[in-house]
Coordinates of N, CA and C in Angstrom, one line a residue:
Chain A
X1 N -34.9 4.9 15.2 CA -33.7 5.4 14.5 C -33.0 4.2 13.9
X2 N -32.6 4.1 12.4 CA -31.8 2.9 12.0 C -30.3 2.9 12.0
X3 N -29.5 1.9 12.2 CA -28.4 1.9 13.4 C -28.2 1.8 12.0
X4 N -26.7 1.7 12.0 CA -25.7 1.7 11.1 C -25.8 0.1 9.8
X5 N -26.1 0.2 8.6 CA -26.2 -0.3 7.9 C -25.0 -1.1 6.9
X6 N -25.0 -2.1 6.3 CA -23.7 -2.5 5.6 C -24.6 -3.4 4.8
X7 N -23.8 -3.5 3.5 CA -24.2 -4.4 2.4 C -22.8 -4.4 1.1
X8 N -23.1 -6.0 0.9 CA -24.3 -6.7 0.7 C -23.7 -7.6 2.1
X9 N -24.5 -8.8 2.7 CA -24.2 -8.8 4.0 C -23.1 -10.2 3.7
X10 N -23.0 -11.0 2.4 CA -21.9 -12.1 2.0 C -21.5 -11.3 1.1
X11 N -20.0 -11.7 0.6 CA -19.2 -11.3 -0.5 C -18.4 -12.4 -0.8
X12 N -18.5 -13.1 -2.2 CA -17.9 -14.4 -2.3 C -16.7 -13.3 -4.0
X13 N -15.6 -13.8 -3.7 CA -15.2 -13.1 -4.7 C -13.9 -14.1 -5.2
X14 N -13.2 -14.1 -6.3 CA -11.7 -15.3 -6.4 C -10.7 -14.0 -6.7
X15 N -9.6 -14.6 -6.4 CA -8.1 -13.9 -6.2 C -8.0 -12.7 -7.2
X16 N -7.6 -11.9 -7.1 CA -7.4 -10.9 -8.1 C -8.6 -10.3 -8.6
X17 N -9.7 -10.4 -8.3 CA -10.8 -9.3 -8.4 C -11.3 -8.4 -7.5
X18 N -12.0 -7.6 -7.4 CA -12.4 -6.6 -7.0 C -13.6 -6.8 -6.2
X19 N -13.2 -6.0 -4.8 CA -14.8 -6.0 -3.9 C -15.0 -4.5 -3.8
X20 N -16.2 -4.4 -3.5 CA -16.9 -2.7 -2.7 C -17.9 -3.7 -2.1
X21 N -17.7 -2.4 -0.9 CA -18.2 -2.9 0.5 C -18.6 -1.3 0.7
X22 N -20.1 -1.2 1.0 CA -21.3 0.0 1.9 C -21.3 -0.2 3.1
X23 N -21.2 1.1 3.4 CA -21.9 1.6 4.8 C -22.9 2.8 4.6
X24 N -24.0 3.0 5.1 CA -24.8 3.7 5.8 C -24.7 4.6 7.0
X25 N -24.1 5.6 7.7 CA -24.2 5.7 8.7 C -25.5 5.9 9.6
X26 N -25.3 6.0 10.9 CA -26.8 6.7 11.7 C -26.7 7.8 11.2
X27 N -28.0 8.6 10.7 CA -28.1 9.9 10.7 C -27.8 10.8 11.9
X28 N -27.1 11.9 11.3 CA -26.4 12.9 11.9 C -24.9 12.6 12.5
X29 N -24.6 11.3 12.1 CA -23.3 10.6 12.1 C -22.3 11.0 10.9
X30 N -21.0 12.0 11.2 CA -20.5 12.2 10.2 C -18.9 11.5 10.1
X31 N -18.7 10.9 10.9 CA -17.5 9.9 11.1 C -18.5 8.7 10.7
X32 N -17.4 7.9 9.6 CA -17.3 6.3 9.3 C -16.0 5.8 9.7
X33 N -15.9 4.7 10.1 CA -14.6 3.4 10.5 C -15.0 2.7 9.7
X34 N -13.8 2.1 8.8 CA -13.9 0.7 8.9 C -12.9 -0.3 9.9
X35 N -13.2 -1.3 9.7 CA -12.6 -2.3 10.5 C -12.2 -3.9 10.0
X36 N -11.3 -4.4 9.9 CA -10.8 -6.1 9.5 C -10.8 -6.8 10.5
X37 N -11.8 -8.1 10.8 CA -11.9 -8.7 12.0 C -11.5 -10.3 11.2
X38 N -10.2 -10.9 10.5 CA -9.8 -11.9 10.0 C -10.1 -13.0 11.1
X39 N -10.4 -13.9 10.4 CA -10.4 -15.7 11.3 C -8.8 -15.6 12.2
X40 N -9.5 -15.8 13.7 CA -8.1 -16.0 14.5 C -7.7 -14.5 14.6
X41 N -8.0 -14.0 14.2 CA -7.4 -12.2 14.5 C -8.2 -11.2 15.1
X42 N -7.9 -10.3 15.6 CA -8.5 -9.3 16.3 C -8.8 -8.6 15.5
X43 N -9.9 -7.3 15.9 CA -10.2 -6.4 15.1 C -9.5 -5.5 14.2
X44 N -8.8 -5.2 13.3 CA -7.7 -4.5 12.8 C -8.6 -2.4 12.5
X45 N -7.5 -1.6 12.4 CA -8.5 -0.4 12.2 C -7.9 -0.2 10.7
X46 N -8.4 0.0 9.7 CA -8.7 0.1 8.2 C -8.3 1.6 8.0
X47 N -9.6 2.2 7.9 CA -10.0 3.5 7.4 C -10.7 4.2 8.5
X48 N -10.6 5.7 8.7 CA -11.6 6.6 9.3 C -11.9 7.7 8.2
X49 N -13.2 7.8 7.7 CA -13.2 9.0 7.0 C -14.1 10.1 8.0
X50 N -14.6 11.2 7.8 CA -15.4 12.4 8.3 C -15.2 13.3 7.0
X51 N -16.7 14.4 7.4 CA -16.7 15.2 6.4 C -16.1 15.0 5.0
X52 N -16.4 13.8 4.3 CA -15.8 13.7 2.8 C -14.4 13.2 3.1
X53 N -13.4 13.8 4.5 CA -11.9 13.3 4.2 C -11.7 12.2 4.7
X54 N -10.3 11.6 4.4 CA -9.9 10.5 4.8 C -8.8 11.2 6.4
X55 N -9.4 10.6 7.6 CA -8.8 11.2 8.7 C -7.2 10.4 9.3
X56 N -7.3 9.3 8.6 CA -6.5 8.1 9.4 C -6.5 7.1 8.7
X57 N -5.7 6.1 8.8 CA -5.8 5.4 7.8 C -4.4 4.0 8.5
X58 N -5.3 2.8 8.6 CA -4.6 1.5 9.0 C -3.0 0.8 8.1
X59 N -2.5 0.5 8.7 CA -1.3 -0.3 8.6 C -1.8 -1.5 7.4
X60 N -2.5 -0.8 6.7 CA -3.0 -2.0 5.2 C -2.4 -1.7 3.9
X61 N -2.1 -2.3 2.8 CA -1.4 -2.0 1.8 C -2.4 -0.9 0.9
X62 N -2.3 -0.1 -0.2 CA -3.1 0.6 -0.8 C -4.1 0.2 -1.6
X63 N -3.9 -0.8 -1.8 CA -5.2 -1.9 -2.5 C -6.2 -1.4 -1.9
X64 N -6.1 -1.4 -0.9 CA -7.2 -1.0 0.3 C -7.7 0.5 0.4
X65 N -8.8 1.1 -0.3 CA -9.1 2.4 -0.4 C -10.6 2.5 -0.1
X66 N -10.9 3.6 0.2 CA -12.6 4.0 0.2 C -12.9 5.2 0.0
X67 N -14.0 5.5 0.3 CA -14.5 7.3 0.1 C -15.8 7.1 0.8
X68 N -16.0 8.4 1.5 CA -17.2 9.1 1.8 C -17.6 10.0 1.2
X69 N -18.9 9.7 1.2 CA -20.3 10.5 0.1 C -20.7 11.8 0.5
X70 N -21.2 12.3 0.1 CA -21.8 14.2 0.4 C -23.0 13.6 1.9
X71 N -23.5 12.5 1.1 CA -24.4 12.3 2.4 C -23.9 11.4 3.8
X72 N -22.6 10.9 3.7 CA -21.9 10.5 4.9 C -21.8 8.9 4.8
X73 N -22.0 8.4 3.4 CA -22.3 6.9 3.7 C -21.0 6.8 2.9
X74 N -20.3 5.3 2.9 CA -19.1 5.1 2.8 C -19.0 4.1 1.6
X75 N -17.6 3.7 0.9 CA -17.6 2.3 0.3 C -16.1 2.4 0.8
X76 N -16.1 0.6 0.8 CA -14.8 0.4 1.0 C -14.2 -0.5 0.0
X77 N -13.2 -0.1 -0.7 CA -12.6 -1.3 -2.1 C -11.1 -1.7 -1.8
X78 N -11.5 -2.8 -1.9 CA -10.3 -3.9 -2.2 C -10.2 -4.3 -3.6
X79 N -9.2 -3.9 -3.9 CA -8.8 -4.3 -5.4 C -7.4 -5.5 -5.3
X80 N -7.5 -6.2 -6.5 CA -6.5 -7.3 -6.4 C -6.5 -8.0 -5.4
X81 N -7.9 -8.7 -5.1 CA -8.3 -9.6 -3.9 C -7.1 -10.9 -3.7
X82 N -6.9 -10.7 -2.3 CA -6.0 -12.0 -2.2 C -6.7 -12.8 -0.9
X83 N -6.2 -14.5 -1.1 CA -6.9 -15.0 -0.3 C -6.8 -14.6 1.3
X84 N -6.0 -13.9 1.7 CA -5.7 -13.3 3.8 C -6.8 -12.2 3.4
X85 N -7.2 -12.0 2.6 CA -8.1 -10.9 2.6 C -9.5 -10.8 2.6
X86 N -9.6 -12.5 3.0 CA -11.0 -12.7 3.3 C -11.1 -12.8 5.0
X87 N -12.2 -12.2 5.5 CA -12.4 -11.2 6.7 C -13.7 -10.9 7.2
X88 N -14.6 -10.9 8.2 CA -15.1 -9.9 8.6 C -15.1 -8.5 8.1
X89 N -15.7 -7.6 7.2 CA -15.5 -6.0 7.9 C -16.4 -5.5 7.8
X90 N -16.4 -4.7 9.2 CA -17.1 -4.2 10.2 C -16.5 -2.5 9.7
X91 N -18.1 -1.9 9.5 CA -18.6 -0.1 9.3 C -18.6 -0.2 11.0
X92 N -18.4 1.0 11.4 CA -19.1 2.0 12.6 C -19.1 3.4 12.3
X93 N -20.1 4.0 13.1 CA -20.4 5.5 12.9 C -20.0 6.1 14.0
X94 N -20.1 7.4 13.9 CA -20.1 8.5 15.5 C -20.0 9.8 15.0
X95 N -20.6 10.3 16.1 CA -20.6 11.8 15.8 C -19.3 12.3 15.9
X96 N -19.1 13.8 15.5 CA -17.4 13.8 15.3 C -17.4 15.1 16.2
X97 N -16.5 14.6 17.3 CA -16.0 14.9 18.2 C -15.2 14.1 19.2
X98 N -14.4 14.7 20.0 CA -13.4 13.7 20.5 C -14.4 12.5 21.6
X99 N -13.5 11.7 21.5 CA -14.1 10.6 22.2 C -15.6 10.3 22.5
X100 N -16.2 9.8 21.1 CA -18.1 9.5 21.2 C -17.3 7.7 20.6
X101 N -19.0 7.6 21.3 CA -19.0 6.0 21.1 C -19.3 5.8 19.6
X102 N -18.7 4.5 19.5 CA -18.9 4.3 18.1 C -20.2 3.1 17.9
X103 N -20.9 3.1 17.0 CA -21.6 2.3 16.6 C -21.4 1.5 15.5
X104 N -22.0 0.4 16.0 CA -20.9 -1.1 14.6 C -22.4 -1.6 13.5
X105 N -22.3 -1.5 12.4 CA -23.2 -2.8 11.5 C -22.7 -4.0 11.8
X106 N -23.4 -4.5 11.1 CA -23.3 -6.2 11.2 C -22.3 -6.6 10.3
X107 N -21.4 -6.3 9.6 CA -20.7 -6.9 8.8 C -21.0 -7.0 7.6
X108 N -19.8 -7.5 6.8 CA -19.6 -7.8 5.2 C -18.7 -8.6 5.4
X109 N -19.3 -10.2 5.6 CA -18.5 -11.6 5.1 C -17.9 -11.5 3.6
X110 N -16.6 -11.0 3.5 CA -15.9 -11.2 2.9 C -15.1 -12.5 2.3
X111 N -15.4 -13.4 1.4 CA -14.7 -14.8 1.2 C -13.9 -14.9 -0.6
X112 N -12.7 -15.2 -0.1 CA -11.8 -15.4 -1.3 C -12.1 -16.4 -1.8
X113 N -12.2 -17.6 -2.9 CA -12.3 -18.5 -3.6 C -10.7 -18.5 -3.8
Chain B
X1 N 5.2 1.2 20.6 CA 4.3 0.8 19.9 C 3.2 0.3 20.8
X2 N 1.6 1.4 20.3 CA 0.8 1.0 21.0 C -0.4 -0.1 21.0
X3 N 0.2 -1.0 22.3 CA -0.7 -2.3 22.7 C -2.1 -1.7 23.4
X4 N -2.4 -3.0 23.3 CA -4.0 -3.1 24.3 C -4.0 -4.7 24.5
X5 N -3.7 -5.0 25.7 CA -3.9 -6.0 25.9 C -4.9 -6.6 26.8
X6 N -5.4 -7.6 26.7 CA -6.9 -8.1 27.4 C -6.6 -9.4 28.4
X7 N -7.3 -9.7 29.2 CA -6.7 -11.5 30.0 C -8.1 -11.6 31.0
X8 N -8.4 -12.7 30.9 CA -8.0 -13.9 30.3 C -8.4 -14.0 28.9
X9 N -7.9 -14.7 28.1 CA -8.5 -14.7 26.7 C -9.3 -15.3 26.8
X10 N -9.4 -16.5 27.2 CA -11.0 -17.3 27.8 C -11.6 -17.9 28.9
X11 N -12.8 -17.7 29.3 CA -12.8 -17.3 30.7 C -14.3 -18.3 30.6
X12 N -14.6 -19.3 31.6 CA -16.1 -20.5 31.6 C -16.0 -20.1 33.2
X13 N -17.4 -19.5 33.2 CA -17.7 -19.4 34.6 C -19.1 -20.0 34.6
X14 N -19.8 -20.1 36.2 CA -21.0 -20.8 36.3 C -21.9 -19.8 36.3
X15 N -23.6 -20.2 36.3 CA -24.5 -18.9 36.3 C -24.4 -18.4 37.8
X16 N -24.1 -17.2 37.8 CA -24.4 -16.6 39.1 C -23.1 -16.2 39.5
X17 N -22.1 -16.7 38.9 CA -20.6 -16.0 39.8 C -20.4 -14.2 38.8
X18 N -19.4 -14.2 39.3 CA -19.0 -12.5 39.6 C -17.4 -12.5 38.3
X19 N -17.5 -11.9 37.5 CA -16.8 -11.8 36.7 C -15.7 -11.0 36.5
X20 N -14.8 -10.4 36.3 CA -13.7 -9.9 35.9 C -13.0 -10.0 34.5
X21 N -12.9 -8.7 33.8 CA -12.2 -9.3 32.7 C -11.2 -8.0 32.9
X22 N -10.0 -8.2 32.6 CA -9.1 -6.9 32.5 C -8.2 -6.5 31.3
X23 N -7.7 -5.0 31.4 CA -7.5 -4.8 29.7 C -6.4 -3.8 30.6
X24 N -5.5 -3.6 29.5 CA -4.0 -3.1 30.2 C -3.7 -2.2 28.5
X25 N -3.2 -0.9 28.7 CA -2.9 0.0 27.1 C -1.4 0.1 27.9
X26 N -0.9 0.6 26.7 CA 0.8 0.8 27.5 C 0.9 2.5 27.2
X27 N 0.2 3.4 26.6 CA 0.6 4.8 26.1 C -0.5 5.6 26.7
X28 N -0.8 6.7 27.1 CA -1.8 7.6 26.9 C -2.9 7.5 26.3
X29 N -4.2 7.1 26.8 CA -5.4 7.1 26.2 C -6.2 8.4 26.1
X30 N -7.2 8.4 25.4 CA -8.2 9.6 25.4 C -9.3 8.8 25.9
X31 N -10.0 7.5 25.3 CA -10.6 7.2 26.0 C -10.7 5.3 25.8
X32 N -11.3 4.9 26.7 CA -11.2 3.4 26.5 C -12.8 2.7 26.5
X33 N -12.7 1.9 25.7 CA -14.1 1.3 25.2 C -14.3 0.1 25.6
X34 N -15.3 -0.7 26.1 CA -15.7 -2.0 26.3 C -16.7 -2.3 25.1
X35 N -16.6 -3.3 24.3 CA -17.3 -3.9 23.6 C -17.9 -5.7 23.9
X36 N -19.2 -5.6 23.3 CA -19.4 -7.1 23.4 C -19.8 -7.4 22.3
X37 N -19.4 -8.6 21.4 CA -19.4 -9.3 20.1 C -20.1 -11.2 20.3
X38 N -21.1 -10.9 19.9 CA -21.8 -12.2 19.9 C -21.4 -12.9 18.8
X39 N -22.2 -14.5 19.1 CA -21.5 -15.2 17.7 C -22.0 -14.7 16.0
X40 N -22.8 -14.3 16.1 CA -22.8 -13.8 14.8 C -22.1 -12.8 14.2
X41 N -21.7 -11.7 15.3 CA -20.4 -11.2 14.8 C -20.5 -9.4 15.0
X42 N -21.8 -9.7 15.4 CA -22.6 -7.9 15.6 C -21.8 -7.0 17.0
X43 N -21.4 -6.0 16.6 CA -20.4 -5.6 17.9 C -21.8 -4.5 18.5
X44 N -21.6 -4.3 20.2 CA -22.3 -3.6 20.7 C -21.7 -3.0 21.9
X45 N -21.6 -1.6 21.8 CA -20.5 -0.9 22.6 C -21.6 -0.8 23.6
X46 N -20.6 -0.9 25.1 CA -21.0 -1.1 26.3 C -21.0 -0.3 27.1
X47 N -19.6 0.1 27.3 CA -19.0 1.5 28.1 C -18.2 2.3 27.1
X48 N -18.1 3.7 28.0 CA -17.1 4.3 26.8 C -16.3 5.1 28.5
X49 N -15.2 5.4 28.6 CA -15.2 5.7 29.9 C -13.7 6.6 29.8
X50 N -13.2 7.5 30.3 CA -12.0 8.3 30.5 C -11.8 8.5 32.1
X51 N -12.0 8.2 32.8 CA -12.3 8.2 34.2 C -13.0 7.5 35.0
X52 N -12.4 7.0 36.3 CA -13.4 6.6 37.1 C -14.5 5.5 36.9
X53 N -15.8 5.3 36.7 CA -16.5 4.0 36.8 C -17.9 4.8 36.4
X54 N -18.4 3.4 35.3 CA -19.7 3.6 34.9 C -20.1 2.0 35.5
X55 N -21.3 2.3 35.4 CA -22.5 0.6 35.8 C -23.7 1.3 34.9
X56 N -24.1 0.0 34.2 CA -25.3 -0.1 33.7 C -25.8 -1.7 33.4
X57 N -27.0 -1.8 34.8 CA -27.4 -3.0 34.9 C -26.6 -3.8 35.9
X58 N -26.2 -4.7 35.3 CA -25.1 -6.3 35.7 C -23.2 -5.3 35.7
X59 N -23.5 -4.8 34.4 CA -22.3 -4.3 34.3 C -21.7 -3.1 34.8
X60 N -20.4 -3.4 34.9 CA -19.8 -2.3 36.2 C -18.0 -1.8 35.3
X61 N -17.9 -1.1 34.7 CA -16.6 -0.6 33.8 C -15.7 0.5 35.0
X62 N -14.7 -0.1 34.9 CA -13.7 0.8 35.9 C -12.4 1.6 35.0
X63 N -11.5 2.7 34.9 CA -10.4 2.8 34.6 C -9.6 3.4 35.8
X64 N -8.2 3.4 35.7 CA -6.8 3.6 36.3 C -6.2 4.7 35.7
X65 N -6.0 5.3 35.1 CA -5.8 6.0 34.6 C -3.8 6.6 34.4
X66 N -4.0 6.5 35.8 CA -2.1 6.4 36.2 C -1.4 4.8 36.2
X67 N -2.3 4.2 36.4 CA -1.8 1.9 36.2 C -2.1 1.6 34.6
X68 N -2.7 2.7 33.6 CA -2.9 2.2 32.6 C -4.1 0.9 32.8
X69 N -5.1 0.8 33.0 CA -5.6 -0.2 33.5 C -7.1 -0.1 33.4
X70 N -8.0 -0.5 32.9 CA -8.9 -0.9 33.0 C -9.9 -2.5 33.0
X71 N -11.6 -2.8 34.1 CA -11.9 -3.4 34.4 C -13.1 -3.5 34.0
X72 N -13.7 -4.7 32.8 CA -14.9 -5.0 33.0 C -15.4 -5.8 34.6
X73 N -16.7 -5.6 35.2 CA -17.0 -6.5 36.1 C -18.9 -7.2 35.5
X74 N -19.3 -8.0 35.4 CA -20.5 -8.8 35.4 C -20.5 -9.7 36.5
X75 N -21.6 -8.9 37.5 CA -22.4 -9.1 38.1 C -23.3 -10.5 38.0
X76 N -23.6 -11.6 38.8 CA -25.1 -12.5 39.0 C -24.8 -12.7 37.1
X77 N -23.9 -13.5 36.9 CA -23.5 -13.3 35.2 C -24.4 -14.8 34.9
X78 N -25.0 -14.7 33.5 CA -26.2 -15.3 32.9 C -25.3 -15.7 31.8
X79 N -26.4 -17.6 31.3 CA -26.1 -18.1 29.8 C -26.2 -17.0 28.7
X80 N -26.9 -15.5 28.6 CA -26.7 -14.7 27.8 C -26.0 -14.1 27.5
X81 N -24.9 -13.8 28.7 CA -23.8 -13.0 28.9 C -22.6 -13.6 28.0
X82 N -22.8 -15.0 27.4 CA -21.6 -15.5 26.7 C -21.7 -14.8 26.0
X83 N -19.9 -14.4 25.6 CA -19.9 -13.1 24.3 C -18.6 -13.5 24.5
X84 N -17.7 -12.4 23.4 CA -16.8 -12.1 23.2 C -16.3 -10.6 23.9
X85 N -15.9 -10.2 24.8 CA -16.1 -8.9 25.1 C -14.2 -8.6 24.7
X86 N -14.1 -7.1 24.3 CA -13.3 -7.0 23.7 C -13.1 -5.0 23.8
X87 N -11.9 -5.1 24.6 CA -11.5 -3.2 25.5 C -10.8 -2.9 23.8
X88 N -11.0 -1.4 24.0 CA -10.4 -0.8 23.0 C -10.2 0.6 23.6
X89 N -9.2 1.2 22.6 CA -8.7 2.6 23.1 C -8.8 3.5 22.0
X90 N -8.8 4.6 21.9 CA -8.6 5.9 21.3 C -7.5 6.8 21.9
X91 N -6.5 6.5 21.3 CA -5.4 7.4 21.2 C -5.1 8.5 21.0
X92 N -4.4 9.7 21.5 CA -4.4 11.3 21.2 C -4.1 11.4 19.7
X93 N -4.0 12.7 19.6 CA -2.9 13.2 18.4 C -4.3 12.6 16.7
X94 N -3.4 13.0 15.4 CA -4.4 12.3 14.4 C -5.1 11.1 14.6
X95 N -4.9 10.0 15.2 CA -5.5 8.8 15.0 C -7.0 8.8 16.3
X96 N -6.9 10.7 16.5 CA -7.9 10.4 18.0 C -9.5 9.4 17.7
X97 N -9.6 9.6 16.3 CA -11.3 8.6 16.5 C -11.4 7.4 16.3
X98 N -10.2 6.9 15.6 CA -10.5 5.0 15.3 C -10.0 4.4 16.6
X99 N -10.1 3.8 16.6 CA -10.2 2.6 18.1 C -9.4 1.2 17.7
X100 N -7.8 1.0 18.5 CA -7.1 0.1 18.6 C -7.9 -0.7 19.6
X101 N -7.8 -2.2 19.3 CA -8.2 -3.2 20.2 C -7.2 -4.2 20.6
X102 N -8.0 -4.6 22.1 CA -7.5 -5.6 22.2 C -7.7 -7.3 21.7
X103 N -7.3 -8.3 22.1 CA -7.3 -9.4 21.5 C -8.8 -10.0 21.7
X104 N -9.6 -9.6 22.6 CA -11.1 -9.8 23.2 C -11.3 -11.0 23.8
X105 N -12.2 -11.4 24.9 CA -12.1 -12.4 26.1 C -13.0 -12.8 25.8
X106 N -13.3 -14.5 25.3 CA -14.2 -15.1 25.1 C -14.7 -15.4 26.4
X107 N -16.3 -15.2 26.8 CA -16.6 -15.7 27.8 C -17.6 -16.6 27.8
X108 N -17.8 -17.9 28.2 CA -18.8 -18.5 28.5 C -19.1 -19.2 29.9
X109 N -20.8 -18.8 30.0 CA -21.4 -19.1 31.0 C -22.6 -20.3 31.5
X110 N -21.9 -21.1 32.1 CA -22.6 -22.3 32.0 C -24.1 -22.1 32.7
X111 N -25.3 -22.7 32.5 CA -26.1 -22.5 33.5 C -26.0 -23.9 34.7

């Protein structure tokens, strides 16, 4: 079974442009997370989508947006890149119901110029 | 405002000793997570637990549930076991599926 997927696995981008960032989930996984893991900082919580909607949503400015696909895979966009917005971020999946373990990709090295 | 706090933040132990890492929420959980993060950065859930104690392997996850309180333990702990390990919660109400964390406990183990 292939575990939770992300791409592209570096993102080199300069101030004021635009990133998208994929996820994959596990099949039959209909919850996506994202997640902000900054230099020196803990994991921060982003976005949760399920079923197409947006469930929840992190203490991040609106720049910060994403969507889920009919088939459950995700993008996440930052628009008007600033340099604190270079980051770790970390997809996880899980089946939706209360309290299931979540499953993590490897990341999208995000880097500001 | 809900915390998750972790301690020690960094913890050097020898091969073979007995480990402890502990994680403290201050509000009502649904459920609490143990994670371990290696250096490349790949997270891999450990425990998932609302009650009482799981073990798998070396590893032994406890919760409190009335002390707010839960316990990683590593067992006979190995040069492999250096990680990042890092408690997280799931909170009631809308926010029940994303997972607040704590600050995460670097551990390394000497051989």
């Amino acid at each position: 079974e292939a575990g939770v997927t992300q791409s592209p696995t570096h993102l080199i981008k300069t101030r004021g442009q635009q990133a998208t960032l994929r996820c994959s989930p596990i099949s039959g996984h209909t919850s996506v997370y994202w997640y902000q893991q900054a230099l020196g900082l803990g994991l921060q919580f982003l976005l949760w989508y399920d079923e197409g909607e947006e469930r929840n949503r992190g203490n991040f400015p609106p720049r910060f947006s994403g969507r889920q696909f009919p088939n459950y895979s995700s993008e996440l966009n930052v628009n008007a890149l600033e340099l604190e917005d270079s980051a770790l971020y970390l997809c996880a999946s899980s089946l939706w119901a209360a309290n299931q373990p979540q499953h993590f990709g490897d990341g999208t090295r995000l880097s500001i110029l | 405002k809900n915390e998750v706090e972790q301690s020690p933040q960094n913890l050097t132990a020898q091969e073979g000793e007995f480990i402890t890492i502990n994680c403290s929420y201050s509000v009502g959980i649904s459920a609490l997570h143990w994670l371990q993060q290696h250096p490349g950065g790949g997270i891999v859930s450990l425990f998932m637990l609302s009650s009482g104690k799981k073990k798998h392997g070396r590893l032994i996850a406890t919760i409190n549930i009335q002390e707010k309180h839960s316990s990683l333990h590593i067992t006979a702990s190995h040069p492999r076991d250096s990680a990042v390990y890092i408690c997280a919660v799931n909170y009631g109400g809308g926010s029940q599926g994303n997972l607040i964390f704590g600050k995460g406990t670097k551990l390394s183990v000497k051989p």
